[in-house]
Structures are given as C-alpha cells and as structure tokens.
Amino acid sequence: MKLVALNGHAGRHSPWRGALVLVGEHDAPGVLLDPTGALAARLDADPMLCQRAGLDTRVHTVVLTAARIDQVAALIGLRHGATIDLYTTPAIFEDLSSSGAVLPELQRHCDVHWRMVPVAGDQARAGFQVNGQAGLQFTAVAGRAEPHGRGPAIALGLEDSHSGGRAVWLRSRHRLGFGTGALLEGAGLVVVEQDELEPDPGLVAWLAGLAVPRKLLLGGTPDTDGQLACLGIEQPHDGLEIQL
C-alpha cells in the first residue's frame, strides 16, 4: 500500500491543511482519510491532482475518524458529482446527522452510502474492509469521548496482507483508548493528526519516544520542521509518498 500526503494549499511552505490518501495495489482507487475542507476545494478545482491521487472515480471513498468541522467542510466540498462511500462509526454518523443536517444536505447533491464501522457501546475494536481495496485490512479502535458531547474519535490500523506493511493513524494521543497500544505493535509508520498550528510538546515527546521506524506529524508550520526532524519526526509536504 501507498500513503500520499496532499495539502489543501499548494506549495511546499504552506501550513498543513490536508489529509492522507491511501492507495492499495494494482492502481486501486484512492481512499481519503479524514479529508479537510481546503483539500476538498483543491481537488474540485484540479482534475489532474484527482487523477494522480486515484480520486478521479465515480465514487469518493472516505474514512472519517471524527466529526470535526474540517471533516464536515470536506464532505460539503465533495458533494458535487461522485457518490460518497462514507466509512465511519455510528457515533460519528450521529454527530454528522445532528450538525446542521449535513447528511440530508449532501443527499440533495449526490448519493451518500454509509458503510458502518461497528465500534459502539462495549464494542471498542472492530476490523473492516473497504470496497475496491483488496488485500487491505482496516482496524478501528475507539478513543475517549470528544469535547462538547461529541462521540469518540477512533484510531485506525492499516495493514497490507500482501506486503505485510502496517501503519497507524491517530487523531491525538490525548484521546486514545486502551486498545490503541496493540495497534502500534509492529507498525512501520505512525501518523498523528493534530489540530493546532504549533505542535503540542507532550504530543511531540510521546511521538518521539515511540519505537517505530517512521513517524509523521500532520499539522504545524514549516518553521517547526527542523525541530521535529531532530527528534525523528517528519512533517508532510504536499505530494509526499510513503510505500509500505
């Protein structure tokens, strides 16, 4: 599998407002992991970028690990044209349904197919597969509840059964559930998404201490790149590709 980092703002020195695209083998369509509104707008305006990222298909496949405002904006930005296959948990789906009638509004413009990730109640961990991604296995683990009464975000484990490559996608170490540690075992890559422009010192220290070959922190500004590199932590640049 391949992970491609796409920023919502073109240019190597732009602040990060992007997401990852997961691409399986044999030129499978791309899967958007927690897309942002800025990235959705850029994809809408740049058909060639969509083609390069495997997103020029009749279906946009999206995996959401949280129902934050940037993910809501992304869904609104993707509403024109292609069907949206939306993989997320019942709690996150409920948040989307109650956030200004986001999903009904989407349905006015395009077909939205909800693909349930069965993490709910006592079921804190679940494996699932994504249509069109043969050989890729996804594992979702519930985190702690989000602020303001929103449902919990989830952590994602990604595994390629053919290459054996494994990656972990986390929203923030501060909201991880008890089962997340098992996802990290044997991972070749850990990607952490943060919302703040300046990296949280506690998060950076935690990430730097992980015994993982490659660590990627999504967020921050180009000014912090050198500081993080000294700790073995990468910040993404637009178009970065990681093969696992």
mmCIF file of C-alpha atoms in Angstrom:
data_model
loop_
_atom_site.group_PDB
_atom_site.id
_atom_site.type_symbol
_atom_site.label_atom_id
_atom_site.label_comp_id
_atom_site.label_asym_id
_atom_site.label_seq_id
_atom_site.Cartn_x
_atom_site.Cartn_y
_atom_site.Cartn_z
ATOM 1 C CA MET A 1 0.000 0.000 0.000
ATOM 2 C CA LYS A 2 0.976 3.591 -0.526
ATOM 3 C CA LEU A 3 0.100 6.674 1.503
ATOM 4 C CA VAL A 4 0.089 10.028 -0.284
ATOM 5 C CA ALA A 5 0.025 13.309 1.656
ATOM 6 C CA LEU A 6 -1.994 16.026 -0.065
ATOM 7 C CA ASN A 7 -2.217 19.544 1.329
ATOM 8 C CA GLY A 8 -5.226 21.758 0.849
ATOM 9 C CA HIS A 9 -2.840 24.583 -0.066
ATOM 10 C CA ALA A 10 -0.354 24.005 -2.874
ATOM 11 C CA GLY A 11 3.252 24.973 -2.207
ATOM 12 C CA ARG A 12 5.953 23.321 -0.162
ATOM 13 C CA HIS A 13 5.987 26.041 2.516
ATOM 14 C CA SER A 14 2.243 26.289 3.127
ATOM 15 C CA PRO A 15 0.733 25.473 6.541
ATOM 16 C CA TRP A 16 -0.740 21.995 6.614
ATOM 17 C CA ARG A 17 -4.463 21.771 5.874
ATOM 18 C CA GLY A 18 -4.512 18.416 4.162
ATOM 19 C CA ALA A 19 -5.047 14.716 4.567
ATOM 20 C CA LEU A 20 -3.713 11.334 3.523
ATOM 21 C CA VAL A 21 -4.825 9.294 0.564
ATOM 22 C CA LEU A 22 -4.445 5.538 0.900
ATOM 23 C CA VAL A 23 -3.809 3.644 -2.330
ATOM 24 C CA GLY A 24 -3.841 -0.152 -2.474
ATOM 25 C CA GLU A 25 -2.211 -2.363 -5.067
ATOM 26 C CA HIS A 26 -2.912 -2.584 -8.799
ATOM 27 C CA ASP A 27 -3.798 1.119 -9.046
ATOM 28 C CA ALA A 28 -6.826 0.768 -6.795
ATOM 29 C CA PRO A 29 -8.877 3.952 -6.279
ATOM 30 C CA GLY A 30 -7.640 6.257 -3.534
ATOM 31 C CA VAL A 31 -9.219 6.345 -0.072
ATOM 32 C CA LEU A 32 -9.399 9.728 1.677
ATOM 33 C CA LEU A 33 -8.537 9.552 5.379
ATOM 34 C CA ASP A 34 -10.116 12.462 7.271
ATOM 35 C CA PRO A 35 -10.111 14.933 4.356
ATOM 36 C CA THR A 36 -10.267 18.656 5.094
ATOM 37 C CA GLY A 37 -12.396 21.354 3.541
ATOM 38 C CA ALA A 38 -9.338 23.002 1.991
ATOM 39 C CA LEU A 39 -8.287 19.749 0.326
ATOM 40 C CA ALA A 40 -11.798 19.066 -0.982
ATOM 41 C CA ALA A 41 -11.842 22.523 -2.578
ATOM 42 C CA ARG A 42 -8.448 21.947 -4.188
ATOM 43 C CA LEU A 43 -9.479 18.558 -5.560
ATOM 44 C CA ASP A 44 -12.632 20.089 -7.014
ATOM 45 C CA ALA A 45 -10.559 22.704 -8.845
ATOM 46 C CA ASP A 46 -7.724 20.411 -10.010
ATOM 47 C CA PRO A 47 -8.824 17.341 -12.024
ATOM 48 C CA MET A 48 -5.188 16.382 -12.705
ATOM 49 C CA LEU A 49 -4.491 16.159 -8.972
ATOM 50 C CA CYS A 50 -7.516 13.908 -8.589
ATOM 51 C CA GLN A 51 -6.179 11.656 -11.328
ATOM 52 C CA ARG A 52 -2.698 11.417 -9.817
ATOM 53 C CA ALA A 53 -4.152 10.506 -6.423
ATOM 54 C CA GLY A 54 -6.563 7.896 -7.777
ATOM 55 C CA LEU A 55 -9.560 10.051 -6.866
ATOM 56 C CA ASP A 56 -10.968 10.573 -10.384
ATOM 57 C CA THR A 57 -13.568 7.838 -9.958
ATOM 58 C CA ARG A 58 -17.339 7.634 -9.864
ATOM 59 C CA VAL A 59 -17.159 7.013 -6.110
ATOM 60 C CA HIS A 60 -15.260 9.024 -3.486
ATOM 61 C CA THR A 61 -14.287 6.681 -0.667
ATOM 62 C CA VAL A 62 -13.894 8.493 2.647
ATOM 63 C CA VAL A 63 -12.946 7.150 6.080
ATOM 64 C CA LEU A 64 -13.748 9.527 8.947
ATOM 65 C CA THR A 65 -12.289 9.056 12.411
ATOM 66 C CA ALA A 66 -14.010 12.146 13.875
ATOM 67 C CA ALA A 67 -16.819 14.582 13.093
ATOM 68 C CA ARG A 68 -14.921 17.836 13.437
ATOM 69 C CA ILE A 69 -15.711 20.977 11.489
ATOM 70 C CA ASP A 70 -12.969 20.400 8.922
ATOM 71 C CA GLN A 71 -14.343 16.954 8.111
ATOM 72 C CA VAL A 72 -17.846 18.391 7.778
ATOM 73 C CA ALA A 73 -16.459 21.025 5.384
ATOM 74 C CA ALA A 74 -14.730 18.276 3.397
ATOM 75 C CA LEU A 75 -17.954 16.351 2.880
ATOM 76 C CA ILE A 76 -19.719 19.530 1.753
ATOM 77 C CA GLY A 77 -16.838 20.191 -0.654
ATOM 78 C CA LEU A 78 -17.091 16.684 -2.127
ATOM 79 C CA ARG A 79 -20.829 16.830 -2.683
ATOM 80 C CA HIS A 80 -20.786 17.654 -6.407
ATOM 81 C CA GLY A 81 -20.853 14.687 -8.730
ATOM 82 C CA ALA A 82 -19.410 11.441 -7.454
ATOM 83 C CA THR A 83 -21.104 9.158 -4.964
ATOM 84 C CA ILE A 84 -19.572 9.272 -1.475
ATOM 85 C CA ASP A 85 -18.878 5.970 0.259
ATOM 86 C CA LEU A 86 -18.577 7.058 3.891
ATOM 87 C CA TYR A 87 -16.950 4.692 6.386
ATOM 88 C CA THR A 88 -17.385 5.741 9.994
ATOM 89 C CA THR A 89 -18.857 4.679 13.326
ATOM 90 C CA PRO A 90 -22.473 5.058 14.483
ATOM 91 C CA ALA A 91 -21.459 7.775 16.989
ATOM 92 C CA ILE A 92 -19.659 9.844 14.357
ATOM 93 C CA PHE A 93 -22.506 9.310 11.915
ATOM 94 C CA GLU A 94 -24.912 10.592 14.572
ATOM 95 C CA ASP A 95 -22.741 13.676 15.073
ATOM 96 C CA LEU A 96 -22.802 14.352 11.339
ATOM 97 C CA SER A 97 -26.563 13.882 11.220
ATOM 98 C CA SER A 98 -27.111 16.412 14.001
ATOM 99 C CA SER A 99 -24.578 19.005 12.764
ATOM 100 C CA GLY A 100 -26.837 21.326 10.806
ATOM 101 C CA ALA A 101 -28.390 18.483 8.804
ATOM 102 C CA VAL A 102 -25.111 17.835 6.983
ATOM 103 C CA LEU A 103 -26.030 14.428 5.627
ATOM 104 C CA PRO A 104 -29.514 15.393 4.358
ATOM 105 C CA GLU A 105 -27.944 18.354 2.560
ATOM 106 C CA LEU A 106 -25.338 16.072 0.985
ATOM 107 C CA GLN A 107 -28.058 13.710 -0.179
ATOM 108 C CA ARG A 108 -29.628 16.583 -2.146
ATOM 109 C CA HIS A 109 -26.494 16.822 -4.302
ATOM 110 C CA CYS A 110 -25.114 13.286 -4.521
ATOM 111 C CA ASP A 111 -25.609 9.744 -3.278
ATOM 112 C CA VAL A 112 -24.072 9.062 0.129
ATOM 113 C CA HIS A 113 -23.632 5.449 1.172
ATOM 114 C CA TRP A 114 -22.922 4.954 4.862
ATOM 115 C CA ARG A 115 -20.638 1.981 5.493
ATOM 116 C CA MET A 116 -20.876 1.233 9.202
ATOM 117 C CA VAL A 117 -17.703 0.594 11.185
ATOM 118 C CA PRO A 118 -19.109 -1.431 14.120
ATOM 119 C CA VAL A 119 -17.442 0.368 17.021
ATOM 120 C CA ALA A 120 -20.157 1.217 19.525
ATOM 121 C CA GLY A 121 -21.061 0.564 23.159
ATOM 122 C CA ASP A 122 -18.976 -2.294 24.539
ATOM 123 C CA GLN A 123 -17.547 -2.994 21.082
ATOM 124 C CA ALA A 124 -14.392 -0.867 21.284
ATOM 125 C CA ARG A 125 -12.498 -2.532 18.429
ATOM 126 C CA ALA A 126 -13.562 -3.784 15.008
ATOM 127 C CA GLY A 127 -11.951 -4.866 11.780
ATOM 128 C CA PHE A 128 -13.448 -3.818 8.466
ATOM 129 C CA GLN A 129 -12.669 -3.717 4.761
ATOM 130 C CA VAL A 130 -13.202 -1.006 2.177
ATOM 131 C CA ASN A 131 -14.772 -1.670 -1.217
ATOM 132 C CA GLY A 132 -12.199 -1.852 -4.002
ATOM 133 C CA GLN A 133 -9.232 -2.261 -1.620
ATOM 134 C CA ALA A 134 -8.404 -5.953 -1.889
ATOM 135 C CA GLY A 135 -5.666 -7.048 0.481
ATOM 136 C CA LEU A 136 -6.043 -4.067 2.823
ATOM 137 C CA GLN A 137 -7.374 -4.616 6.321
ATOM 138 C CA PHE A 138 -8.608 -1.762 8.496
ATOM 139 C CA THR A 139 -8.915 -1.914 12.286
ATOM 140 C CA ALA A 140 -10.797 0.759 14.231
ATOM 141 C CA VAL A 141 -10.275 1.355 17.954
ATOM 142 C CA ALA A 142 -12.454 3.749 19.963
ATOM 143 C CA GLY A 143 -10.797 6.634 21.746
ATOM 144 C CA ARG A 144 -12.096 8.786 24.569
ATOM 145 C CA ALA A 145 -15.122 10.991 24.064
ATOM 146 C CA GLU A 146 -14.593 14.208 22.136
ATOM 147 C CA PRO A 147 -15.273 17.626 23.742
ATOM 148 C CA HIS A 148 -18.758 19.193 23.811
ATOM 149 C CA GLY A 149 -20.548 15.856 23.975
ATOM 150 C CA ARG A 150 -19.426 14.572 20.586
ATOM 151 C CA GLY A 151 -18.873 10.869 20.053
ATOM 152 C CA PRO A 152 -15.387 9.417 20.432
ATOM 153 C CA ALA A 153 -12.832 9.637 17.663
ATOM 154 C CA ILE A 154 -11.277 6.384 16.522
ATOM 155 C CA ALA A 155 -7.743 5.275 15.817
ATOM 156 C CA LEU A 156 -7.085 3.309 12.625
ATOM 157 C CA GLY A 157 -4.752 0.425 11.978
ATOM 158 C CA LEU A 158 -3.928 -0.216 8.306
ATOM 159 C CA GLU A 159 -2.398 -3.483 7.147
ATOM 160 C CA ASP A 160 -1.428 -4.734 3.685
ATOM 161 C CA SER A 161 -1.792 -8.511 3.680
ATOM 162 C CA HIS A 162 0.475 -8.849 0.621
ATOM 163 C CA SER A 163 3.446 -6.689 1.614
ATOM 164 C CA GLY A 164 2.982 -7.065 5.377
ATOM 165 C CA GLY A 165 3.222 -3.269 5.753
ATOM 166 C CA ARG A 166 1.408 -1.765 8.719
ATOM 167 C CA ALA A 167 0.542 1.829 9.583
ATOM 168 C CA VAL A 168 -1.417 3.536 12.355
ATOM 169 C CA TRP A 169 -3.474 6.732 12.031
ATOM 170 C CA LEU A 170 -4.199 8.644 15.244
ATOM 171 C CA ARG A 171 -6.077 11.877 15.901
ATOM 172 C CA SER A 172 -4.278 12.760 19.133
ATOM 173 C CA ARG A 173 -2.524 10.826 21.861
ATOM 174 C CA HIS A 174 -4.703 12.577 24.473
ATOM 175 C CA ARG A 175 -7.877 10.808 23.368
ATOM 176 C CA LEU A 176 -6.589 7.317 22.743
ATOM 177 C CA GLY A 177 -8.423 4.333 24.152
ATOM 178 C CA PHE A 178 -6.894 1.416 25.980
ATOM 179 C CA GLY A 179 -6.707 -0.774 22.883
ATOM 180 C CA THR A 180 -4.557 1.577 20.824
ATOM 181 C CA GLY A 181 -1.264 0.192 22.120
ATOM 182 C CA ALA A 182 -1.908 -3.092 20.324
ATOM 183 C CA LEU A 183 -2.240 -1.215 17.026
ATOM 184 C CA LEU A 184 1.241 0.240 17.460
ATOM 185 C CA GLU A 185 2.939 -3.154 17.843
ATOM 186 C CA GLY A 186 4.865 -3.951 14.676
ATOM 187 C CA ALA A 187 3.811 -0.780 12.862
ATOM 188 C CA GLY A 188 6.229 0.627 10.310
ATOM 189 C CA LEU A 189 4.596 4.047 10.301
ATOM 190 C CA VAL A 190 2.618 6.118 12.783
ATOM 191 C CA VAL A 191 0.746 9.194 11.559
ATOM 192 C CA VAL A 192 -0.680 11.628 14.103
ATOM 193 C CA GLU A 193 -3.139 14.354 13.157
ATOM 194 C CA GLN A 194 -3.213 17.480 15.315
ATOM 195 C CA ASP A 195 -5.488 20.489 15.060
ATOM 196 C CA GLU A 196 -3.191 23.170 16.460
ATOM 197 C CA LEU A 197 -0.688 25.050 14.326
ATOM 198 C CA GLU A 198 2.054 24.682 16.933
ATOM 199 C CA PRO A 199 2.904 21.088 17.917
ATOM 200 C CA ASP A 200 1.898 20.205 21.473
ATOM 201 C CA PRO A 201 5.082 19.480 23.491
ATOM 202 C CA GLY A 202 3.534 16.482 25.225
ATOM 203 C CA LEU A 203 2.401 15.013 21.930
ATOM 204 C CA VAL A 204 5.830 15.557 20.378
ATOM 205 C CA ALA A 205 7.578 13.893 23.333
ATOM 206 C CA TRP A 206 5.223 10.917 23.173
ATOM 207 C CA LEU A 207 5.689 10.511 19.431
ATOM 208 C CA ALA A 208 9.465 10.885 19.627
ATOM 209 C CA GLY A 209 9.598 8.107 22.225
ATOM 210 C CA LEU A 210 7.785 5.540 20.072
ATOM 211 C CA ALA A 211 9.948 2.692 18.792
ATOM 212 C CA VAL A 212 8.544 2.943 15.261
ATOM 213 C CA PRO A 213 10.702 3.242 12.121
ATOM 214 C CA ARG A 214 8.835 6.226 10.694
ATOM 215 C CA LYS A 215 6.728 8.889 12.427
ATOM 216 C CA LEU A 216 4.698 11.594 10.698
ATOM 217 C CA LEU A 217 3.018 14.557 12.410
ATOM 218 C CA LEU A 218 0.280 16.240 10.382
ATOM 219 C CA GLY A 219 -0.024 19.853 11.417
ATOM 220 C CA GLY A 220 2.240 22.681 12.364
ATOM 221 C CA THR A 221 4.058 25.088 10.089
ATOM 222 C CA PRO A 222 7.262 24.838 8.025
ATOM 223 C CA ASP A 223 9.055 26.695 10.847
ATOM 224 C CA THR A 224 8.797 23.634 13.097
ATOM 225 C CA ASP A 225 10.149 21.166 10.551
ATOM 226 C CA GLY A 226 13.788 21.313 11.643
ATOM 227 C CA GLN A 227 12.983 20.956 15.332
ATOM 228 C CA LEU A 228 10.870 17.865 14.748
ATOM 229 C CA ALA A 229 13.367 16.297 12.337
ATOM 230 C CA CYS A 230 15.956 16.263 15.136
ATOM 231 C CA LEU A 231 13.539 14.043 17.087
ATOM 232 C CA GLY A 232 12.965 11.645 14.206
ATOM 233 C CA ILE A 233 9.554 13.121 13.373
ATOM 234 C CA GLU A 234 8.602 14.143 9.847
ATOM 235 C CA GLN A 235 6.153 16.803 8.779
ATOM 236 C CA PRO A 236 4.439 16.143 5.465
ATOM 237 C CA HIS A 237 4.930 18.116 2.314
ATOM 238 C CA ASP A 238 2.411 18.178 -0.477
ATOM 239 C CA GLY A 239 2.761 15.073 -2.624
ATOM 240 C CA LEU A 240 4.829 13.059 -0.126
ATOM 241 C CA GLU A 241 4.524 9.319 -0.898
ATOM 242 C CA ILE A 242 5.234 6.553 1.603
ATOM 243 C CA GLN A 243 5.316 2.947 0.426
ATOM 244 C CA LEU A 244 4.662 0.193 2.952
#
